[in-house]
Amino acid sequence: MNIKICGIRREKDLSSCERAGADLIGFINIKRSKRMVEIPELNNLILSMKDKNKAVLVIEPENMADAIERIEKTGLKNIQLHSLSADEINNLKKHYQPTRETDEDGNSIDNQGDLRVIRALGLSTVIGPQKIREIQDFARVCDCLLFDYQIRGKTGGTGKQIPLKIAVEAARIAKQTKPDLKIFLAGGMDKKRMEEKFEILEEFFDYVDVNSKVEDKPGVKNTTKINELIEIKTFNKA
């Protein structure tokens, strides 16, 4: 099981995540978020990273063109989407498919344009037929699904935990649709849940996504809480 720490706004917190050994680090470029970071500031943070492949751009684009613009401005290829339909994501992935090009001297160049798409999906207390279809549709076109608690149709930033039984059911549906899909669990993930439910989390989820529970206030991370959380993974690996 891997750990993604999301909502980074400060270089100090970014360094804490890297030193602790976070597997992925999320930067939120969504206006409704309390942890919103503008693109120029986001790019400055990315420049200071030791491993830029760990950076995840979290966006809620109005359309595919909006998504492409933000991707191009940041240069990031790990993208967490809180919008766009399955068809739009499929077209976005095609836009970034690897191509073979030729330079001025006639030499062949591989354009490594692959995009890794994480689609956030909201869950609450029931998974009905419509939600099953939604999970299946996005599983077919995405590289990863992230399950977060949903309130009034919006996912992310709620700090509420999905009932584990519901999250596991959603993970099973997704994996049955696409076995190599990576599954993230978000929504109020904290030290207590990680410690008490580690075996279940490790069995059904590839990543846990942590945000508010390692903060002193929105956008201000707590280094001690980050270290404690990642130590749980390290301890259980030993």
Short mmCIF file of C-alpha atoms in Angstrom, two decimals:
data_model
loop_
_atom_site.label_atom_id
_atom_site.label_comp_id
_atom_site.label_asym_id
_atom_site.label_seq_id
_atom_site.Cartn_x
_atom_site.Cartn_y
_atom_site.Cartn_z
CA MET A 1 0.00 0.00 0.00
CA ASN A 2 1.21 3.47 -0.93
CA ILE A 3 0.50 6.90 0.53
CA LYS A 4 -0.46 10.05 -1.37
CA ILE A 5 -0.42 13.31 0.57
CA CYS A 6 -2.60 15.94 -1.05
CA GLY A 7 -3.24 19.66 -0.66
CA ILE A 8 0.37 20.87 -0.62
CA ARG A 9 0.77 24.66 -0.75
CA ARG A 10 4.07 25.32 1.02
CA GLU A 11 7.63 24.32 0.16
CA LYS A 12 8.19 23.42 3.82
CA ASP A 13 5.35 20.89 3.69
CA LEU A 14 6.54 19.54 0.35
CA SER A 15 9.98 18.88 1.89
CA SER A 16 8.35 17.14 4.86
CA CYS A 17 6.43 14.83 2.53
CA GLU A 18 9.53 13.99 0.52
CA ARG A 19 11.68 13.34 3.59
CA ALA A 20 9.00 11.12 5.14
CA GLY A 21 8.75 9.05 1.96
CA ALA A 22 5.33 9.94 0.51
CA ASP A 23 4.71 7.95 -2.67
CA LEU A 24 2.69 10.69 -4.40
CA ILE A 25 2.19 14.38 -3.60
CA GLY A 26 -0.93 16.25 -4.73
CA PHE A 27 -1.29 19.92 -5.72
CA ILE A 28 -4.87 21.19 -5.92
CA ASN A 29 -5.76 23.66 -8.67
CA ILE A 30 -9.50 23.85 -7.96
CA LYS A 31 -11.02 27.21 -7.01
CA ARG A 32 -13.57 25.79 -4.57
CA SER A 33 -10.79 24.16 -2.54
CA LYS A 34 -9.36 25.74 0.62
CA ARG A 35 -6.02 24.33 -0.56
CA MET A 36 -6.10 25.91 -4.01
CA VAL A 37 -2.69 26.72 -5.46
CA GLU A 38 -2.37 28.83 -8.61
CA ILE A 39 -0.39 27.44 -11.56
CA PRO A 40 2.67 29.77 -11.24
CA GLU A 41 3.03 28.94 -7.53
CA LEU A 42 2.42 25.27 -8.26
CA ASN A 43 5.19 25.27 -10.86
CA ASN A 44 7.60 26.83 -8.37
CA LEU A 45 6.83 24.07 -5.90
CA ILE A 46 7.36 21.38 -8.53
CA LEU A 47 10.76 22.86 -9.44
CA SER A 48 11.96 22.22 -5.90
CA MET A 49 10.93 18.53 -5.94
CA LYS A 50 13.55 15.80 -5.87
CA ASP A 51 11.30 13.48 -7.90
CA LYS A 52 8.78 15.27 -10.11
CA ASN A 53 7.23 11.93 -11.08
CA LYS A 54 5.59 11.93 -7.63
CA ALA A 55 3.66 15.15 -8.36
CA VAL A 56 -0.09 14.90 -9.02
CA LEU A 57 -2.07 17.77 -10.56
CA VAL A 58 -5.57 17.85 -9.03
CA ILE A 59 -8.06 19.69 -11.26
CA GLU A 60 -11.76 20.05 -11.98
CA PRO A 61 -11.68 21.29 -15.61
CA GLU A 62 -14.70 22.67 -17.40
CA ASN A 63 -13.88 20.67 -20.50
CA MET A 64 -11.09 18.76 -22.24
CA ALA A 65 -9.47 21.94 -23.60
CA ASP A 66 -9.30 23.36 -20.07
CA ALA A 67 -7.64 20.15 -18.86
CA ILE A 68 -5.07 20.20 -21.67
CA GLU A 69 -4.21 23.83 -20.96
CA ARG A 70 -3.45 23.10 -17.29
CA ILE A 71 -1.52 19.95 -18.13
CA GLU A 72 0.61 21.85 -20.64
CA LYS A 73 1.25 24.73 -18.22
CA THR A 74 2.53 22.40 -15.50
CA GLY A 75 4.07 19.62 -17.58
CA LEU A 76 2.65 17.04 -15.16
CA LYS A 77 1.46 13.67 -16.40
CA ASN A 78 -0.17 12.39 -13.19
CA ILE A 79 -3.61 13.99 -13.30
CA GLN A 80 -6.40 13.66 -10.74
CA LEU A 81 -9.72 14.69 -12.28
CA HIS A 82 -12.84 15.74 -10.37
CA SER A 83 -14.79 16.28 -13.59
CA LEU A 84 -15.01 15.17 -17.25
CA SER A 85 -17.04 12.24 -18.54
CA ALA A 86 -15.62 8.83 -19.38
CA ASP A 87 -15.75 9.70 -23.10
CA GLU A 88 -13.90 12.99 -22.51
CA ILE A 89 -11.22 11.20 -20.49
CA ASN A 90 -10.85 8.59 -23.23
CA ASN A 91 -10.26 11.37 -25.76
CA LEU A 92 -7.84 13.12 -23.39
CA LYS A 93 -5.82 9.90 -23.07
CA LYS A 94 -5.73 9.53 -26.85
CA HIS A 95 -4.45 13.10 -27.15
CA TYR A 96 -1.44 12.13 -25.02
CA GLN A 97 -0.70 8.74 -26.56
CA PRO A 98 3.01 8.17 -27.29
CA THR A 99 4.09 9.04 -30.83
CA ARG A 100 7.24 8.50 -32.88
CA GLU A 101 8.57 11.67 -34.49
CA THR A 102 11.60 12.64 -36.59
CA ASP A 103 13.99 15.50 -35.82
CA GLU A 104 15.65 17.85 -38.35
CA ASP A 105 18.45 15.34 -39.01
CA GLY A 106 16.03 12.52 -39.71
CA ASN A 107 16.61 10.76 -36.39
CA SER A 108 13.66 8.98 -34.80
CA ILE A 109 12.46 10.46 -31.49
CA ASP A 110 10.02 8.86 -29.09
CA ASN A 111 7.54 11.37 -27.68
CA GLN A 112 6.65 9.88 -24.29
CA GLY A 113 3.26 11.54 -24.00
CA ASP A 114 1.52 9.02 -21.76
CA LEU A 115 -0.94 10.51 -19.30
CA ARG A 116 -1.80 8.76 -16.04
CA VAL A 117 -5.39 9.63 -15.13
CA ILE A 118 -6.83 9.27 -11.64
CA ARG A 119 -10.60 9.91 -11.66
CA ALA A 120 -12.20 10.88 -8.35
CA LEU A 121 -15.60 9.29 -7.70
CA GLY A 122 -17.92 10.10 -4.83
CA LEU A 123 -19.38 7.49 -2.49
CA SER A 124 -21.60 7.82 0.55
CA THR A 125 -23.57 5.02 2.23
CA VAL A 126 -25.13 3.08 -0.69
CA ILE A 127 -23.92 1.82 -4.07
CA GLY A 128 -26.91 1.62 -6.39
CA PRO A 129 -27.13 0.54 -10.06
CA GLN A 130 -26.27 4.03 -11.35
CA LYS A 131 -23.13 4.23 -9.19
CA ILE A 132 -22.09 0.73 -10.31
CA ARG A 133 -22.34 1.82 -13.96
CA GLU A 134 -20.38 4.98 -13.18
CA ILE A 135 -17.57 3.00 -11.54
CA GLN A 136 -17.46 0.56 -14.46
CA ASP A 137 -17.48 3.30 -17.12
CA PHE A 138 -14.59 5.22 -15.54
CA ALA A 139 -12.65 2.04 -14.71
CA ARG A 140 -12.53 1.15 -18.40
CA VAL A 141 -10.85 4.41 -19.49
CA CYS A 142 -8.79 5.49 -16.46
CA ASP A 143 -5.53 4.27 -14.95
CA CYS A 144 -6.74 4.78 -11.38
CA LEU A 145 -9.95 5.49 -9.48
CA LEU A 146 -10.03 7.50 -6.26
CA PHE A 147 -13.00 6.99 -3.95
CA ASP A 148 -13.84 9.95 -1.73
CA TYR A 149 -16.85 10.91 0.37
CA GLN A 150 -19.49 12.74 -1.64
CA ILE A 151 -21.67 15.58 -0.41
CA ARG A 152 -24.20 17.28 -2.70
CA GLY A 153 -22.54 15.83 -5.78
CA LYS A 154 -19.05 17.13 -4.93
CA THR A 155 -16.06 15.02 -3.93
CA GLY A 156 -12.92 16.08 -2.14
CA GLY A 157 -12.29 18.29 0.87
CA THR A 158 -15.11 16.88 3.01
CA GLY A 159 -12.89 15.23 5.63
CA LYS A 160 -15.57 12.53 6.03
CA GLN A 161 -14.81 8.82 5.87
CA ILE A 162 -16.55 6.44 3.49
CA PRO A 163 -17.89 3.40 5.35
CA LEU A 164 -15.21 0.79 4.73
CA LYS A 165 -17.72 -1.83 3.59
CA ILE A 166 -18.93 0.56 0.86
CA ALA A 167 -15.39 1.46 -0.20
CA VAL A 168 -14.41 -2.22 -0.46
CA GLU A 169 -17.52 -2.98 -2.52
CA ALA A 170 -16.63 -0.14 -4.91
CA ALA A 171 -13.03 -1.38 -5.16
CA ARG A 172 -14.24 -4.89 -6.04
CA ILE A 173 -16.53 -3.56 -8.78
CA ALA A 174 -13.69 -1.50 -10.24
CA LYS A 175 -11.15 -4.35 -10.18
CA GLN A 176 -13.64 -6.78 -11.72
CA THR A 177 -14.04 -4.32 -14.59
CA LYS A 178 -10.28 -3.71 -15.02
CA PRO A 179 -7.97 -5.93 -12.92
CA ASP A 180 -4.84 -3.78 -13.35
CA LEU A 181 -6.62 -0.60 -12.24
CA LYS A 182 -5.06 1.19 -9.26
CA ILE A 183 -7.47 2.12 -6.45
CA PHE A 184 -7.11 5.09 -4.10
CA LEU A 185 -9.12 5.58 -0.90
CA ALA A 186 -9.60 9.14 0.33
CA GLY A 187 -11.96 10.86 2.74
CA GLY A 188 -10.84 11.62 6.27
CA MET A 189 -8.00 9.10 6.19
CA ASP A 190 -6.13 9.34 9.49
CA LYS A 191 -3.68 7.51 11.75
CA LYS A 192 -6.45 5.70 13.67
CA ARG A 193 -8.08 4.22 10.57
CA MET A 194 -4.71 3.28 9.10
CA GLU A 195 -3.68 1.46 12.28
CA GLU A 196 -6.98 -0.29 12.95
CA LYS A 197 -7.83 -1.28 9.35
CA PHE A 198 -4.38 -1.67 7.82
CA GLU A 199 -4.85 -5.26 6.61
CA ILE A 200 -8.16 -4.49 4.86
CA LEU A 201 -6.78 -1.27 3.37
CA GLU A 202 -3.71 -3.08 2.07
CA GLU A 203 -5.80 -5.90 0.58
CA PHE A 204 -8.22 -3.74 -1.39
CA PHE A 205 -6.48 -0.41 -2.03
CA ASP A 206 -3.23 0.49 -3.76
CA TYR A 207 -3.06 3.97 -2.22
CA VAL A 208 -4.53 5.86 0.69
CA ASP A 209 -4.97 9.57 0.04
CA VAL A 210 -4.39 11.81 3.05
CA ASN A 211 -5.10 15.52 3.35
CA SER A 212 -6.93 17.23 6.22
CA LYS A 213 -5.91 14.72 8.90
CA VAL A 214 -2.23 15.69 8.64
CA GLU A 215 -2.94 19.43 8.87
CA ASP A 216 -2.98 22.13 11.54
CA LYS A 217 -5.33 24.12 9.28
CA PRO A 218 -6.25 23.96 5.57
CA GLY A 219 -3.07 24.06 3.51
CA VAL A 220 -0.74 23.93 6.53
CA LYS A 221 0.61 20.42 7.08
CA ASN A 222 1.92 19.00 10.35
CA THR A 223 5.29 17.26 9.90
CA THR A 224 4.83 15.05 12.97
CA LYS A 225 1.46 13.79 11.71
CA ILE A 226 2.93 13.09 8.27
CA ASN A 227 5.79 11.09 9.77
CA GLU A 228 3.47 9.14 12.09
CA LEU A 229 1.21 8.18 9.20
CA ILE A 230 4.00 6.95 6.96
CA GLU A 231 5.61 5.09 9.88
CA ILE A 232 2.47 2.91 10.02
CA LYS A 233 3.19 1.68 6.50
CA THR A 234 6.89 1.19 7.28
CA PHE A 235 6.13 -0.71 10.50
CA ASN A 236 3.66 -3.05 8.80
CA LYS A 237 6.14 -3.75 5.98
CA ALA A 238 8.84 -4.82 8.42
#
